[in-house]
């Protein structure tokens, strides 16, 4: 019996989309077709591959109206935000613009005696396992450089965003990427792990939970398959004594609450210098009360439902435990009547929190944030590093030297000053500790989807 993969809409709990899971034999055949088609794709001039990828992104943009509505139905993001197209376009264009330089050979010597050079060559078939929270942005991070570098791509999207993979495939095929070179497959976990265990791919990129990343590594054990992992996060913000409080509140609270807090680099804990603590907390509460929780199809909604009931229940459990341990909630849920005890969850700010509480140590991935006062830099740095994760850290100060000094001591992949929750495509997107390994975007993004190959050519002297 064929297993159906379903997307349950957080709007109303109904099945919004479903697709049959591909049996292992058929999935393996699809990967084999990708491998067979890849050499011809890699043989195309780089300029041709870039043009086709750009055309694919343009075709995706032409689907914007449909995609934005589909996103609201699938994972709850309000339609007022227009999907993910700004970030998709920025990242795709940057990666296309640097491709020639990033993939150019490094010439060590070209003399009458030797030619020595280092090249970047494609892996063959790249497997992208994409998450639901930013289903286009996260996939584009790897799809664009992988295709441009000459790889074939197999995409497996999260069940919560089944239609995103189909849209990406439609767009890139319309742009001129051959159907066998870019394939969207509907796979269950067992088939996914079996393919990896069979060494079906040259490179695997996974974005998701720590547990999911561990499953990927177990599946790949002994295959020596190259792998990139972006996993959990518990990103901190630090408001220093000289910070602009209003700017810090606007930035950090948006970073904590946007997309119902379901952001890889969302702000999940905030440390404020004690001299600014009361003012910051008061303004943060007012900021949160300005949100409107409701149906994401309503253009007035600024905070949609969480993507799945179990995600909301995780946040509720962390909140209840923290309150039982002495934390104080500052936002009255009655201010958000749409909170139904299901996917619709009122945002919350907690004070009197400590690192003994799960809400300050484990990933929440929801519209909740704890705020703690700190006495000095040393305490802030110690608390920011007191986490199993390390994706980004946000420092708010008027003095760049402060950000440099503190940032150098934080165990993280990216240091922000006076901003947060953003991916700069010119910089490497990476993390440390349980956040994962490898990197995307920038020149490093091309290094991730290619392998080095050296040429040492000794010439015959006449």
PDB file of N, CA and C in Angstrom, residues 97-130:
ATOM      1  N   UNK A  97      26.242  35.981  -9.457  1.00  0.00           N
ATOM      2  CA  UNK A  97      27.208  37.022  -9.817  1.00  0.00           C
ATOM      3  C   UNK A  97      28.642  36.659  -9.435  1.00  0.00           C
ATOM      4  N   UNK A  98      28.827  35.819  -8.426  1.00  0.00           N
ATOM      5  CA  UNK A  98      30.184  35.466  -7.988  1.00  0.00           C
ATOM      6  C   UNK A  98      30.642  34.116  -8.527  1.00  0.00           C
ATOM      7  N   UNK A  99      29.790  33.455  -9.315  1.00  0.00           N
ATOM      8  CA  UNK A  99      30.085  32.079  -9.725  1.00  0.00           C
ATOM      9  C   UNK A  99      31.395  31.960 -10.488  1.00  0.00           C
ATOM     10  N   UNK A 100      31.600  32.845 -11.454  1.00  0.00           N
ATOM     11  CA  UNK A 100      32.798  32.730 -12.293  1.00  0.00           C
ATOM     12  C   UNK A 100      34.061  32.840 -11.449  1.00  0.00           C
ATOM     13  N   UNK A 101      34.078  33.781 -10.532  1.00  0.00           N
ATOM     14  CA  UNK A 101      35.251  33.952  -9.680  1.00  0.00           C
ATOM     15  C   UNK A 101      35.390  32.803  -8.692  1.00  0.00           C
ATOM     16  N   UNK A 102      34.260  32.384  -8.097  1.00  0.00           N
ATOM     17  CA  UNK A 102      34.310  31.336  -7.080  1.00  0.00           C
ATOM     18  C   UNK A 102      34.749  29.992  -7.655  1.00  0.00           C
ATOM     19  N   UNK A 103      34.402  29.745  -8.915  1.00  0.00           N
ATOM     20  CA  UNK A 103      34.709  28.461  -9.537  1.00  0.00           C
ATOM     21  C   UNK A 103      35.948  28.500 -10.422  1.00  0.00           C
ATOM     22  N   UNK A 104      36.578  29.663 -10.524  1.00  0.00           N
ATOM     23  CA  UNK A 104      37.768  29.784 -11.370  1.00  0.00           C
ATOM     24  C   UNK A 104      38.918  28.966 -10.798  1.00  0.00           C
ATOM     25  N   UNK A 105      39.710  28.353 -11.655  1.00  0.00           N
ATOM     26  CA  UNK A 105      40.865  27.600 -11.157  1.00  0.00           C
ATOM     27  C   UNK A 105      41.901  28.510 -10.500  1.00  0.00           C
ATOM     28  N   UNK A 106      42.579  27.982  -9.520  1.00  0.00           N
ATOM     29  CA  UNK A 106      43.693  28.675  -8.892  1.00  0.00           C
ATOM     30  C   UNK A 106      44.976  28.221  -9.581  1.00  0.00           C
ATOM     31  N   UNK A 107      45.622  29.130 -10.260  1.00  0.00           N
ATOM     32  CA  UNK A 107      46.833  28.797 -10.999  1.00  0.00           C
ATOM     33  C   UNK A 107      48.035  28.951 -10.065  1.00  0.00           C
ATOM     34  N   UNK A 108      48.713  27.864  -9.826  1.00  0.00           N
ATOM     35  CA  UNK A 108      49.912  27.881  -8.995  1.00  0.00           C
ATOM     36  C   UNK A 108      51.149  28.148  -9.852  1.00  0.00           C
ATOM     37  N   UNK A 109      51.179  27.521 -11.021  1.00  0.00           N
ATOM     38  CA  UNK A 109      52.312  27.708 -11.922  1.00  0.00           C
ATOM     39  C   UNK A 109      51.876  27.396 -13.346  1.00  0.00           C
ATOM     40  N   UNK A 110      52.316  28.226 -14.268  1.00  0.00           N
ATOM     41  CA  UNK A 110      52.104  27.957 -15.691  1.00  0.00           C
ATOM     42  C   UNK A 110      53.376  28.387 -16.413  1.00  0.00           C
ATOM     43  N   UNK A 111      54.376  27.498 -16.386  1.00  0.00           N
ATOM     44  CA  UNK A 111      55.696  27.810 -16.925  1.00  0.00           C
ATOM     45  C   UNK A 111      56.032  26.837 -18.049  1.00  0.00           C
ATOM     46  N   UNK A 112      57.238  26.959 -18.557  1.00  0.00           N
ATOM     47  CA  UNK A 112      57.646  26.036 -19.610  1.00  0.00           C
ATOM     48  C   UNK A 112      57.944  24.648 -19.059  1.00  0.00           C
ATOM     49  N   UNK A 113      57.970  24.517 -17.744  1.00  0.00           N
ATOM     50  CA  UNK A 113      58.254  23.220 -17.132  1.00  0.00           C
ATOM     51  C   UNK A 113      57.016  22.556 -16.520  1.00  0.00           C
ATOM     52  N   UNK A 114      56.132  23.373 -15.898  1.00  0.00           N
ATOM     53  CA  UNK A 114      54.985  22.795 -15.200  1.00  0.00           C
ATOM     54  C   UNK A 114      53.723  23.629 -15.412  1.00  0.00           C
ATOM     55  N   UNK A 115      52.607  22.920 -15.406  1.00  0.00           N
ATOM     56  CA  UNK A 115      51.306  23.538 -15.175  1.00  0.00           C
ATOM     57  C   UNK A 115      50.762  22.934 -13.895  1.00  0.00           C
ATOM     58  N   UNK A 116      50.536  23.793 -12.933  1.00  0.00           N
ATOM     59  CA  UNK A 116      49.974  23.332 -11.660  1.00  0.00           C
ATOM     60  C   UNK A 116      48.771  24.212 -11.317  1.00  0.00           C
ATOM     61  N   UNK A 117      47.660  23.581 -11.084  1.00  0.00           N
ATOM     62  CA  UNK A 117      46.463  24.364 -10.764  1.00  0.00           C
ATOM     63  C   UNK A 117      45.506  23.543  -9.901  1.00  0.00           C
ATOM     64  N   UNK A 118      44.645  24.271  -9.225  1.00  0.00           N
ATOM     65  CA  UNK A 118      43.621  23.678  -8.365  1.00  0.00           C
ATOM     66  C   UNK A 118      42.263  24.076  -8.922  1.00  0.00           C
ATOM     67  N   UNK A 119      41.392  23.103  -9.161  1.00  0.00           N
ATOM     68  CA  UNK A 119      40.059  23.371  -9.687  1.00  0.00           C
ATOM     69  C   UNK A 119      38.994  22.922  -8.696  1.00  0.00           C
ATOM     70  N   UNK A 120      37.793  23.436  -8.895  1.00  0.00           N
ATOM     71  CA  UNK A 120      36.624  22.973  -8.153  1.00  0.00           C
ATOM     72  C   UNK A 120      35.747  22.194  -9.129  1.00  0.00           C
ATOM     73  N   UNK A 121      35.416  20.959  -8.809  1.00  0.00           N
ATOM     74  CA  UNK A 121      34.597  20.144  -9.696  1.00  0.00           C
ATOM     75  C   UNK A 121      33.347  19.688  -8.962  1.00  0.00           C
ATOM     76  N   UNK A 122      32.294  19.469  -9.713  1.00  0.00           N
ATOM     77  CA  UNK A 122      31.010  19.111  -9.120  1.00  0.00           C
ATOM     78  C   UNK A 122      31.055  17.728  -8.481  1.00  0.00           C
ATOM     79  N   UNK A 123      30.208  17.524  -7.489  1.00  0.00           N
ATOM     80  CA  UNK A 123      30.105  16.215  -6.848  1.00  0.00           C
ATOM     81  C   UNK A 123      29.372  15.207  -7.721  1.00  0.00           C
ATOM     82  N   UNK A 124      28.475  15.692  -8.566  1.00  0.00           N
ATOM     83  CA  UNK A 124      27.641  14.805  -9.378  1.00  0.00           C
ATOM     84  C   UNK A 124      26.186  15.042  -9.055  1.00  0.00           C
ATOM     85  N   UNK A 125      25.675  14.391  -8.023  1.00  0.00           N
ATOM     86  CA  UNK A 125      24.284  14.574  -7.600  1.00  0.00           C
ATOM     87  C   UNK A 125      24.273  15.121  -6.175  1.00  0.00           C
ATOM     88  N   UNK A 126      23.652  16.261  -5.999  1.00  0.00           N
ATOM     89  CA  UNK A 126      23.513  16.896  -4.690  1.00  0.00           C
ATOM     90  C   UNK A 126      22.090  16.671  -4.190  1.00  0.00           C
ATOM     91  N   UNK A 127      21.972  16.231  -2.963  1.00  0.00           N
ATOM     92  CA  UNK A 127      20.678  15.961  -2.335  1.00  0.00           C
ATOM     93  C   UNK A 127      20.379  17.079  -1.348  1.00  0.00           C
ATOM     94  N   UNK A 128      19.271  17.775  -1.549  1.00  0.00           N
ATOM     95  CA  UNK A 128      18.866  18.879  -0.680  1.00  0.00           C
ATOM     96  C   UNK A 128      17.627  18.455   0.099  1.00  0.00           C
ATOM     97  N   UNK A 129      17.751  18.397   1.409  1.00  0.00           N
ATOM     98  CA  UNK A 129      16.619  18.083   2.291  1.00  0.00           C
ATOM     99  C   UNK A 129      16.241  19.383   2.984  1.00  0.00           C
ATOM    100  N   UNK A 130      15.126  19.963   2.558  1.00  0.00           N
ATOM    101  CA  UNK A 130      14.775  21.332   2.951  1.00  0.00           C
ATOM    102  C   UNK A 130      13.704  21.355   4.040  1.00  0.00           C
TER     103      UNK A 130
END
